[in-house]
């Protein structure tokens, strides 16, 4: 048993989809969440910058005495996970590995689609992992840079959003993928429309959910569950904005706790 | 005469529309450009963060011995110009004042529209300035957060872009504005479609162009033109990305010079 909290970080609000899954699957765990609002989004930044940001956030979270960390951001998981694991001794999980494992298990025709930010797609992280898991798997990927701003506008059931989804996904549909990885934590909020576009026969994989599951089995197998009656969540961010508050309430489906602002560039 | 360069900064690539205008109007001036790629976009950040970022960039530019600075970013001009002027002794211009002056001169029915990022619109900067210039002017503003990612996707002549423009601008059209300020440096790249939506009778004001004009008259009236045969442009940025290179070549309509990466958080 280990009562210390789990650290979760993301460039912004998207990682709260992981928190939401963890609250459901691991209600006894406490969570320290960090959102890098001052520097979001990561999707258009270089690998070098993403690694630097991740180091600063890891140092902040270690100061909060976390027992493990989930990098709940597809872009940071694809670009900085290896470097973080080499630098810090606590267990660190990304969303890419659990997402890739789940997709490899679910595909029948070995044709898997990956959608994500430009940085996630250009990192090739999903493709490398999937090739390692099964060399017969073919990966087709597509960057969808308009999905995040559409989600942030709240245009969920909307003609423009449908048309953008159609345009981005049509090449993957034409390749006949039977499994599609939602490689950015914002995308599960468009799940219904994406499923509609791809058709019911295509399996959608939500790496947030798979990451929460993986954390759960890790804690059980290492006997490090917190076993609190009720875990707490503390929110930290590098900027304070109303938008974060508003979107967080949608994602967590509950009134938001106060968010403490941290000068992350000093870590 | 003053041969020192002029500093121009923006959160990213948008401020290059100001550089492009300056090259045309002031070919003898040298320019030092800084794009804050590691922290872009500013449009969704808090005033406090935008002021902090602006201070760091001003300190960097002063180290480059600039004679004057243009804050070529609607969001930073609206949120940090006053503070920068109070802190540094060189002349500092934003894009908001020249944009507001031009709009006040052009309007006939005293109904002016302003479009920009969320931070520009919520700052109320255009409204305050226009009210000071003419208390009879009524200002109608609308944040258009999808315009920047649409420009960055390069979807210039496109059905989705048309529909998003229609949806954002219809309330301003209904208010009967006769002048519309393009309050974000990316928006002039959508000028044709915006003009089509608003109709030919509406005058579009491009603050980038007005800022370059204002700098020109300042330099002439203070006898501080560089009078070089040909000015140079040096590019600095807080991150290095292919996207910057690609968009810069579109905006400046010439092959891009090398960009030097600066660790701006250390300034």
Coordinates of C-alpha atoms in Angstrom, one line a residue:
Chain A
X1 CA 0.0 0.0 0.0
X2 CA 1.2 3.5 -0.9
X3 CA -1.0 6.5 0.0
X4 CA 1.0 9.0 -2.1
X5 CA -0.7 10.7 -5.0
X6 CA -0.3 9.9 -8.7
X7 CA 0.9 12.8 -10.9
X8 CA -0.9 13.4 -14.2
X9 CA 0.2 16.1 -16.7
X10 CA -0.9 17.5 -20.0
X11 CA -0.4 20.7 -22.0
X12 CA -3.9 21.8 -21.0
X13 CA -7.3 20.4 -20.3
X14 CA -7.2 17.2 -22.5
X15 CA -5.5 15.1 -19.8
X16 CA -8.5 15.5 -17.6
X17 CA -10.0 12.7 -19.7
X18 CA -7.4 10.4 -18.0
X19 CA -8.3 11.9 -14.6
X20 CA -12.0 11.2 -15.3
X21 CA -11.2 7.6 -16.2
X22 CA -9.0 7.2 -13.1
X23 CA -11.7 8.6 -10.8
X24 CA -14.0 5.9 -12.1
X25 CA -11.6 3.0 -12.0
X26 CA -9.5 4.0 -9.0
X27 CA -11.7 6.1 -6.7
X28 CA -9.3 5.6 -3.7
X29 CA -6.3 7.2 -5.5
X30 CA -5.3 10.8 -5.0
X31 CA -4.2 12.8 -8.0
X32 CA -2.0 15.8 -8.6
X33 CA -2.9 17.3 -12.0
X34 CA -0.7 19.8 -13.9
X35 CA -1.9 21.6 -17.0
X36 CA 0.7 23.7 -18.9
X37 CA -1.8 26.4 -20.0
X38 CA 0.9 29.0 -20.4
X39 CA 2.6 27.1 -23.2
X40 CA -0.2 25.0 -24.7
X41 CA -0.7 23.5 -27.2
X42 CA 2.3 21.2 -27.5
X43 CA 1.1 19.8 -30.9
X44 CA 2.9 22.4 -33.0
X45 CA 6.1 22.6 -30.9
X46 CA 9.5 21.0 -31.5
X47 CA 10.7 17.8 -29.8
X48 CA 13.4 19.8 -28.0
X49 CA 10.9 22.2 -26.4
X50 CA 8.5 19.4 -25.5
X51 CA 11.3 17.6 -23.6
X52 CA 12.3 20.8 -21.8
X53 CA 8.7 21.4 -20.7
X54 CA 8.3 17.8 -19.6
X55 CA 11.5 18.0 -17.4
X56 CA 10.1 21.1 -15.7
X57 CA 6.8 19.5 -15.0
X58 CA 8.4 16.2 -13.7
X59 CA 10.5 18.3 -11.3
X60 CA 7.4 20.0 -10.0
X61 CA 5.5 16.7 -9.6
X62 CA 8.4 15.1 -7.8
X63 CA 8.2 18.0 -5.3
X64 CA 4.6 16.9 -4.7
X65 CA 5.8 13.5 -3.6
X66 CA 4.0 11.5 -6.3
X67 CA 4.4 7.7 -6.5
X68 CA 4.0 7.5 -10.3
X69 CA 3.2 9.7 -13.2
X70 CA 1.0 9.5 -16.3
X71 CA 2.0 11.7 -19.2
X72 CA -1.6 12.3 -20.3
X73 CA -0.8 14.1 -23.5
X74 CA -0.3 12.3 -26.8
X75 CA 2.2 14.8 -28.0
X76 CA 4.4 14.7 -24.8
X77 CA 4.1 10.8 -24.6
X78 CA 5.3 10.5 -28.2
X79 CA 8.2 12.9 -27.8
X80 CA 9.5 12.9 -24.2
X81 CA 8.5 9.6 -22.5
X82 CA 11.8 7.8 -23.2
X83 CA 13.9 10.8 -22.0
X84 CA 11.8 11.1 -18.8
X85 CA 12.1 7.4 -18.0
X86 CA 15.9 7.7 -18.4
X87 CA 16.0 10.7 -16.1
X88 CA 13.7 9.8 -13.1
X89 CA 13.4 6.7 -11.1
X90 CA 9.6 6.6 -10.4
X91 CA 7.3 4.7 -12.8
X92 CA 6.2 6.9 -15.7
X93 CA 3.5 5.9 -18.1
X94 CA 2.5 7.6 -21.3
X95 CA -0.7 7.2 -23.3
X96 CA 1.0 5.9 -26.4
X97 CA 2.0 2.4 -25.2
X98 CA -1.3 1.5 -23.7
X99 CA -3.1 2.9 -26.8
X100 CA -0.8 0.9 -29.1
X101 CA -1.2 -2.3 -27.1
X102 CA -5.0 -2.1 -27.1
X103 CA -5.1 -1.4 -30.8
X104 CA -2.8 -4.4 -31.6
X105 CA -5.1 -6.6 -29.5
X106 CA -8.3 -5.4 -31.2
X107 CA -7.3 -5.3 -34.9
X108 CA -8.4 -8.2 -37.1
X109 CA -7.1 -7.1 -40.5
X110 CA -3.9 -5.6 -39.1
X111 CA -4.6 -2.2 -40.6
X112 CA -4.7 0.5 -37.8
X113 CA -5.3 4.2 -38.2
X114 CA -3.8 6.8 -35.9
X115 CA -5.1 10.4 -35.6
X116 CA -3.3 13.0 -33.4
X117 CA -1.6 16.4 -33.4
X118 CA 1.1 17.2 -35.9
X119 CA 3.8 16.5 -33.4
X120 CA 2.3 13.1 -32.4
X121 CA 2.0 12.0 -36.0
X122 CA 5.4 13.3 -37.1
X123 CA 7.1 11.5 -34.1
X124 CA 6.0 8.2 -35.6
X125 CA 5.7 6.8 -32.0
X126 CA 2.6 4.7 -32.6
X127 CA 4.0 3.3 -35.8
X128 CA 7.3 2.2 -34.1
X129 CA 5.5 0.6 -31.2
X130 CA 3.0 -1.2 -33.3
X131 CA 5.7 -2.5 -35.7
X132 CA 7.5 -3.9 -32.6
X133 CA 4.4 -5.6 -31.3
X134 CA 3.5 -7.2 -34.7
X135 CA 5.6 -6.6 -37.8
X136 CA 2.6 -7.4 -40.0
X137 CA 0.5 -4.5 -38.7
X138 CA 0.2 -1.5 -41.2
X139 CA -0.3 1.9 -39.7
X140 CA -2.0 4.8 -41.5
X141 CA -1.8 8.2 -39.7
X142 CA -3.3 11.6 -40.2
X143 CA -2.7 14.9 -38.3
X144 CA -6.0 16.6 -37.4
X145 CA -4.9 20.1 -36.1
X146 CA -8.5 21.6 -36.2
X147 CA -10.0 19.0 -33.8
X148 CA -8.6 20.7 -30.7
X149 CA -9.9 24.2 -31.5
X150 CA -13.3 22.8 -32.6
X151 CA -13.6 20.9 -29.2
X152 CA -12.5 24.1 -27.4
X153 CA -15.2 26.1 -29.3
X154 CA -17.7 23.4 -28.0
X155 CA -18.9 22.7 -31.5
X156 CA -19.7 19.1 -30.7
X157 CA -22.8 18.4 -32.7
X158 CA -22.1 20.6 -35.7
X159 CA -22.0 20.7 -39.5
X160 CA -18.6 22.3 -39.6
X161 CA -17.1 19.7 -37.2
X162 CA -18.7 16.9 -39.3
X163 CA -17.2 18.3 -42.5
X164 CA -13.7 18.6 -41.0
X165 CA -14.0 15.1 -39.5
X166 CA -15.0 13.8 -42.9
X167 CA -12.1 15.5 -44.7
X168 CA -9.5 14.3 -42.2
X169 CA -10.7 10.7 -41.9
X170 CA -11.6 9.9 -45.5
X171 CA -8.0 8.8 -46.4
X172 CA -8.0 6.4 -43.4
X173 CA -11.4 5.0 -44.3
X174 CA -10.1 4.4 -47.9
X175 CA -7.2 2.4 -46.5
X176 CA -9.7 0.1 -44.8
X177 CA -8.5 0.4 -41.2
X178 CA -10.6 -1.6 -38.8
X179 CA -9.2 0.1 -35.7
X180 CA -8.6 3.8 -35.1
X181 CA -6.5 5.2 -32.2
X182 CA -7.7 8.6 -30.9
X183 CA -4.2 9.8 -30.3
X184 CA -5.0 13.1 -28.6
X185 CA -6.8 13.5 -25.3
X186 CA -9.3 16.0 -26.7
X187 CA -10.5 13.6 -29.4
X188 CA -12.7 11.3 -27.2
X189 CA -15.0 14.4 -26.9
X190 CA -15.7 13.9 -30.7
X191 CA -16.0 10.1 -30.3
X192 CA -19.7 10.0 -31.5
X193 CA -19.1 11.9 -34.7
X194 CA -15.8 10.0 -35.4
X195 CA -17.6 6.7 -35.0
X196 CA -20.4 7.9 -37.3
X197 CA -17.9 8.9 -40.0
X198 CA -15.8 5.7 -39.7
X199 CA -18.8 3.3 -39.4
X200 CA -19.8 0.9 -36.6
X201 CA -17.4 -1.8 -37.9
X202 CA -14.3 0.3 -36.9
X203 CA -13.2 0.0 -33.3
X204 CA -12.1 3.2 -31.7
X205 CA -9.3 3.0 -29.1
X206 CA -9.2 5.7 -26.4
X207 CA -5.6 5.7 -25.0
X208 CA -6.8 7.7 -21.9
X209 CA -9.0 4.8 -20.9
X210 CA -6.2 2.3 -21.6
X211 CA -3.7 4.3 -19.6
X212 CA -6.0 4.4 -16.5
X213 CA -6.5 0.6 -16.8
X214 CA -2.7 0.1 -17.1
X215 CA -2.1 2.2 -14.0
X216 CA -4.7 0.2 -12.1
X217 CA -3.1 -3.2 -13.0
X218 CA 0.4 -1.8 -12.1
X219 CA -0.8 -0.6 -8.7
X220 CA -2.5 -3.9 -8.0
X221 CA 0.3 -6.1 -9.1
X222 CA 2.9 -4.1 -7.1
X223 CA 0.6 -3.8 -4.1
X224 CA 0.8 0.0 -4.2
X225 CA -2.9 0.9 -4.2
X226 CA -3.7 3.8 -1.9
X227 CA -6.7 2.2 -0.3
X228 CA -8.0 5.5 0.8
X229 CA -11.8 5.7 1.3
X230 CA -11.9 8.6 -1.1
X231 CA -9.0 10.0 -3.1
X232 CA -8.6 13.7 -3.7
X233 CA -7.6 15.7 -6.8
X234 CA -5.4 18.8 -6.7
X235 CA -5.2 21.0 -9.8
X236 CA -2.1 23.1 -10.7
X237 CA -1.5 25.0 -14.0
X238 CA 1.1 27.4 -15.5
X239 CA -1.7 30.0 -16.3
X240 CA -5.2 30.7 -15.1
X241 CA -7.9 31.0 -17.6
X242 CA -11.7 30.8 -17.5
X243 CA -11.6 28.5 -20.5
X244 CA -9.8 25.8 -18.5
X245 CA -12.4 26.0 -15.8
X246 CA -15.2 25.8 -18.3
X247 CA -13.8 22.8 -20.3
X248 CA -12.8 21.0 -17.1
X249 CA -16.3 21.1 -15.8
X250 CA -17.5 19.6 -19.1
X251 CA -14.9 16.8 -19.0
X252 CA -15.1 15.9 -15.3
X253 CA -18.8 16.5 -15.2
X254 CA -18.6 18.2 -11.8
X255 CA -17.9 21.7 -10.5
X256 CA -14.1 22.4 -10.7
X257 CA -11.9 22.7 -7.7
X258 CA -9.7 25.8 -7.4
X259 CA -6.6 25.8 -9.7
X260 CA -3.3 26.9 -8.2
X261 CA -1.0 28.8 -10.6
X262 CA 2.7 27.7 -10.8
X263 CA 5.6 29.5 -12.4
X264 CA 6.7 26.3 -14.2
X265 CA 9.6 27.9 -16.0
X266 CA 11.4 28.2 -12.7
X267 CA 11.5 24.4 -12.2
Chain B
X1 CA 19.3 59.4 -39.1
X2 CA 19.5 56.2 -37.0
X3 CA 20.9 53.1 -38.6
X4 CA 19.9 50.8 -35.7
X5 CA 17.2 48.1 -36.4
X6 CA 13.5 48.1 -35.5
X7 CA 12.3 45.2 -33.3
X8 CA 9.1 43.5 -34.2
X9 CA 7.6 40.7 -32.1
X10 CA 4.7 38.4 -32.2
X11 CA 3.6 35.1 -30.7
X12 CA 4.4 33.4 -33.9
X13 CA 4.2 33.9 -37.6
X14 CA 1.4 36.4 -37.8
X15 CA 3.6 39.4 -37.1
X16 CA 5.4 38.8 -40.4
X17 CA 2.4 40.6 -42.0
X18 CA 3.8 43.7 -40.4
X19 CA 7.4 42.9 -41.6
X20 CA 6.0 42.4 -45.1
X21 CA 4.4 45.8 -45.0
X22 CA 7.5 47.4 -43.5
X23 CA 9.7 45.9 -46.2
X24 CA 7.4 47.5 -48.8
X25 CA 7.1 50.9 -47.1
X26 CA 10.5 51.2 -45.5
X27 CA 13.0 49.1 -47.6
X28 CA 16.0 50.9 -46.0
X29 CA 15.2 49.8 -42.4
X30 CA 16.7 46.8 -40.8
X31 CA 14.4 44.6 -38.7
X32 CA 15.0 42.1 -35.8
X33 CA 12.0 39.8 -35.6
X34 CA 11.1 37.6 -32.6
X35 CA 8.4 34.9 -32.8
X36 CA 7.5 33.2 -29.5
X37 CA 6.8 29.8 -31.1
X38 CA 7.4 27.9 -27.8
X39 CA 4.5 29.6 -26.1
X40 CA 2.2 30.5 -29.0
X41 CA -0.7 31.2 -29.3
X42 CA -1.2 34.1 -26.9
X43 CA -4.9 34.4 -27.7
X44 CA -6.0 31.9 -25.0
X45 CA -3.5 33.0 -22.3
X46 CA -4.1 35.3 -19.3
X47 CA -3.1 39.0 -19.2
X48 CA -0.6 38.2 -16.5
X49 CA 1.2 35.6 -18.7
X50 CA 1.1 37.9 -21.7
X51 CA 2.8 40.7 -19.8
X52 CA 5.5 38.4 -18.5
X53 CA 6.2 37.0 -22.0
X54 CA 6.3 40.6 -23.4
X55 CA 8.9 41.7 -20.7
X56 CA 11.2 38.8 -21.6
X57 CA 11.0 39.6 -25.3
X58 CA 11.5 43.4 -24.8
X59 CA 14.7 42.6 -22.8
X60 CA 15.9 40.3 -25.6
X61 CA 15.2 43.0 -28.3
X62 CA 16.9 45.8 -26.2
X63 CA 20.0 43.5 -26.2
X64 CA 19.9 43.7 -30.0
X65 CA 20.1 47.5 -29.8
X66 CA 16.8 48.3 -31.5
X67 CA 15.7 51.9 -31.9
X68 CA 12.0 51.2 -31.6
X69 CA 9.6 48.2 -31.2
X70 CA 6.4 47.2 -32.9
X71 CA 4.3 44.7 -30.9
X72 CA 2.9 43.0 -34.0
X73 CA 0.4 40.8 -32.2
X74 CA -3.1 41.9 -31.5
X75 CA -3.3 40.0 -28.2
X76 CA 0.0 41.4 -26.8
X77 CA -0.8 44.9 -28.0
X78 CA -4.2 44.7 -26.2
X79 CA -2.8 43.3 -23.0
X80 CA 0.8 44.5 -22.4
X81 CA 1.5 47.7 -24.4
X82 CA 0.8 50.1 -21.6
X83 CA 3.0 48.1 -19.2
X84 CA 5.8 47.9 -21.7
X85 CA 5.7 51.7 -22.3
X86 CA 5.8 52.3 -18.6
X87 CA 8.9 50.0 -18.3
X88 CA 11.2 50.9 -21.2
X89 CA 12.3 54.2 -22.6
X90 CA 12.4 53.5 -26.4
X91 CA 9.3 54.1 -28.6
X92 CA 6.9 51.1 -28.6
X93 CA 4.0 50.8 -30.9
X94 CA 1.2 48.3 -30.9
X95 CA -1.1 47.4 -33.7
X96 CA -4.3 48.3 -31.7
X97 CA -3.8 52.1 -31.7
X98 CA -3.1 52.5 -35.5
X99 CA -5.9 50.1 -36.2
X100 CA -8.4 52.0 -34.1
X101 CA -7.3 55.4 -35.5
X102 CA -7.7 54.2 -39.1
X103 CA -11.2 52.7 -38.3
X104 CA -12.3 55.9 -36.6
X105 CA -11.3 57.8 -39.8
X106 CA -13.0 55.5 -42.2
X107 CA -16.4 54.8 -40.5
X108 CA -19.3 56.8 -41.8
X109 CA -22.2 55.4 -39.6
X110 CA -20.0 55.1 -36.5
X111 CA -20.6 51.4 -36.2
X112 CA -17.3 49.5 -36.1
X113 CA -16.8 45.7 -35.9
X114 CA -13.7 44.1 -34.3
X115 CA -12.6 40.5 -34.7
X116 CA -9.7 39.0 -32.9
X117 CA -8.6 36.2 -30.5
X118 CA -10.4 35.6 -27.2
X119 CA -7.8 37.6 -25.3
X120 CA -7.9 40.6 -27.7
X121 CA -11.7 40.7 -27.5
X122 CA -11.9 40.2 -23.8
X123 CA -9.3 43.0 -23.2
X124 CA -11.7 45.5 -24.6
X125 CA -8.7 47.5 -25.9
X126 CA -10.2 48.5 -29.2
X127 CA -13.5 49.6 -27.6
X128 CA -11.8 51.8 -25.0
X129 CA -9.6 53.5 -27.6
X130 CA -12.4 54.1 -30.1
X131 CA -14.6 55.5 -27.3
X132 CA -11.8 57.9 -26.4
X133 CA -11.5 59.0 -30.1
X134 CA -15.2 59.5 -30.6
X135 CA -17.8 58.7 -27.9
X136 CA -20.5 58.3 -30.5
X137 CA -18.8 55.3 -32.1
X138 CA -20.4 51.9 -31.2
X139 CA -18.1 48.9 -31.2
X140 CA -19.3 45.3 -31.9
X141 CA -16.7 42.6 -31.3
X142 CA -16.5 38.9 -31.9
X143 CA -13.7 36.4 -31.0
X144 CA -12.9 34.0 -33.9
X145 CA -10.7 31.3 -32.4
X146 CA -10.9 29.0 -35.4
X147 CA -9.4 31.5 -37.9
X148 CA -5.8 31.0 -36.8
X149 CA -5.8 27.2 -37.1
X150 CA -7.7 27.5 -40.4
X151 CA -5.0 29.8 -41.8
X152 CA -2.3 27.5 -40.4
X153 CA -3.9 24.6 -42.2
X154 CA -3.7 26.7 -45.4
X155 CA -7.5 26.3 -46.1
X156 CA -7.7 29.7 -47.7
X157 CA -10.2 29.0 -50.5
X158 CA -12.4 26.5 -48.8
X159 CA -16.0 25.6 -47.9
X160 CA -15.3 24.9 -44.3
X161 CA -13.4 28.3 -43.9
X162 CA -16.3 30.1 -45.7
X163 CA -18.9 28.5 -43.3
X164 CA -16.8 29.4 -40.2
X165 CA -16.4 32.9 -41.4
X166 CA -20.1 33.2 -42.1
X167 CA -21.0 31.9 -38.6
X168 CA -18.6 34.2 -36.8
X169 CA -19.4 37.4 -38.8
X170 CA -23.2 37.1 -39.2
X171 CA -23.8 38.9 -35.8
X172 CA -21.6 41.8 -36.9
X173 CA -23.3 42.0 -40.3
X174 CA -26.7 42.1 -38.5
X175 CA -25.4 45.1 -36.4
X176 CA -24.8 47.0 -39.7
X177 CA -21.1 47.8 -39.1
X178 CA -19.6 49.7 -42.0
X179 CA -16.0 49.1 -40.9
X180 CA -14.3 45.9 -39.7
X181 CA -11.0 45.8 -37.9
X182 CA -9.0 42.6 -38.6
X183 CA -7.7 42.5 -35.0
X184 CA -5.3 39.5 -35.4
X185 CA -2.2 39.4 -37.7
X186 CA -3.3 36.1 -39.2
X187 CA -6.6 37.5 -40.4
X188 CA -5.4 39.5 -43.4
X189 CA -4.6 36.1 -45.0
X190 CA -8.4 35.5 -45.0
X191 CA -9.1 39.1 -46.3
X192 CA -10.8 38.0 -49.6
X193 CA -13.3 35.6 -48.0
X194 CA -14.0 38.1 -45.1
X195 CA -14.7 40.9 -47.7
X196 CA -17.0 38.5 -49.6
X197 CA -19.0 37.7 -46.5
X198 CA -19.3 41.3 -45.2
X199 CA -20.0 42.8 -48.7
X200 CA -18.1 45.4 -50.7
X201 CA -19.7 48.3 -48.8
X202 CA -17.8 47.3 -45.6
X203 CA -14.3 48.7 -45.2
X204 CA -11.7 46.3 -43.8
X205 CA -9.0 47.7 -41.7
X206 CA -5.7 45.8 -41.5
X207 CA -3.8 47.1 -38.4
X208 CA -0.5 45.6 -39.7
X209 CA -0.5 48.0 -42.5
X210 CA -1.5 50.9 -40.3
X211 CA 1.3 50.1 -37.8
X212 CA 3.9 50.1 -40.6
X213 CA 2.5 53.5 -41.9
X214 CA 2.6 54.9 -38.3
X215 CA 6.3 53.7 -37.9
X216 CA 7.1 55.4 -41.2
X217 CA 5.7 58.7 -40.2
X218 CA 7.3 58.5 -36.8
X219 CA 10.8 57.9 -38.3
X220 CA 10.4 60.7 -40.8
X221 CA 9.1 63.3 -38.3
X222 CA 11.8 62.4 -35.8
X223 CA 14.5 62.2 -38.5
X224 CA 15.4 58.7 -37.5
X225 CA 15.2 56.9 -40.8
X226 CA 18.0 54.4 -41.3
X227 CA 18.7 55.5 -44.9
X228 CA 20.5 52.3 -45.7
X229 CA 20.5 51.3 -49.3
X230 CA 18.9 48.0 -48.3
X231 CA 17.8 47.0 -44.8
X232 CA 18.3 43.4 -43.6
X233 CA 15.9 41.2 -41.6
X234 CA 17.1 38.8 -38.8
X235 CA 14.8 36.2 -37.5
X236 CA 14.8 34.8 -33.9
X237 CA 12.3 32.4 -32.3
X238 CA 11.8 30.5 -29.0
X239 CA 11.3 27.3 -30.8
X240 CA 12.2 25.9 -34.3
X241 CA 9.5 24.4 -36.4
X242 CA 9.0 23.6 -40.0
X243 CA 5.6 25.2 -39.9
X244 CA 7.1 28.6 -39.1
X245 CA 9.4 28.3 -42.1
X246 CA 6.6 27.2 -44.4
X247 CA 4.1 29.9 -43.3
X248 CA 6.8 32.6 -43.3
X249 CA 7.6 31.8 -46.9
X250 CA 3.9 32.3 -47.8
X251 CA 3.6 35.6 -45.9
X252 CA 6.9 37.1 -47.0
X253 CA 6.6 35.7 -50.5
X254 CA 10.3 34.8 -50.5
X255 CA 12.6 32.0 -49.3
X256 CA 13.0 32.3 -45.5
X257 CA 16.3 33.3 -43.9
X258 CA 17.7 31.0 -41.2
X259 CA 15.9 31.4 -37.8
X260 CA 18.0 31.4 -34.6
X261 CA 16.5 29.7 -31.5
X262 CA 16.6 31.8 -28.3
X263 CA 15.9 30.5 -24.7
X264 CA 13.5 33.3 -24.1
X265 CA 12.5 32.2 -20.5
X266 CA 16.1 33.1 -19.4
X267 CA 15.5 36.8 -20.3

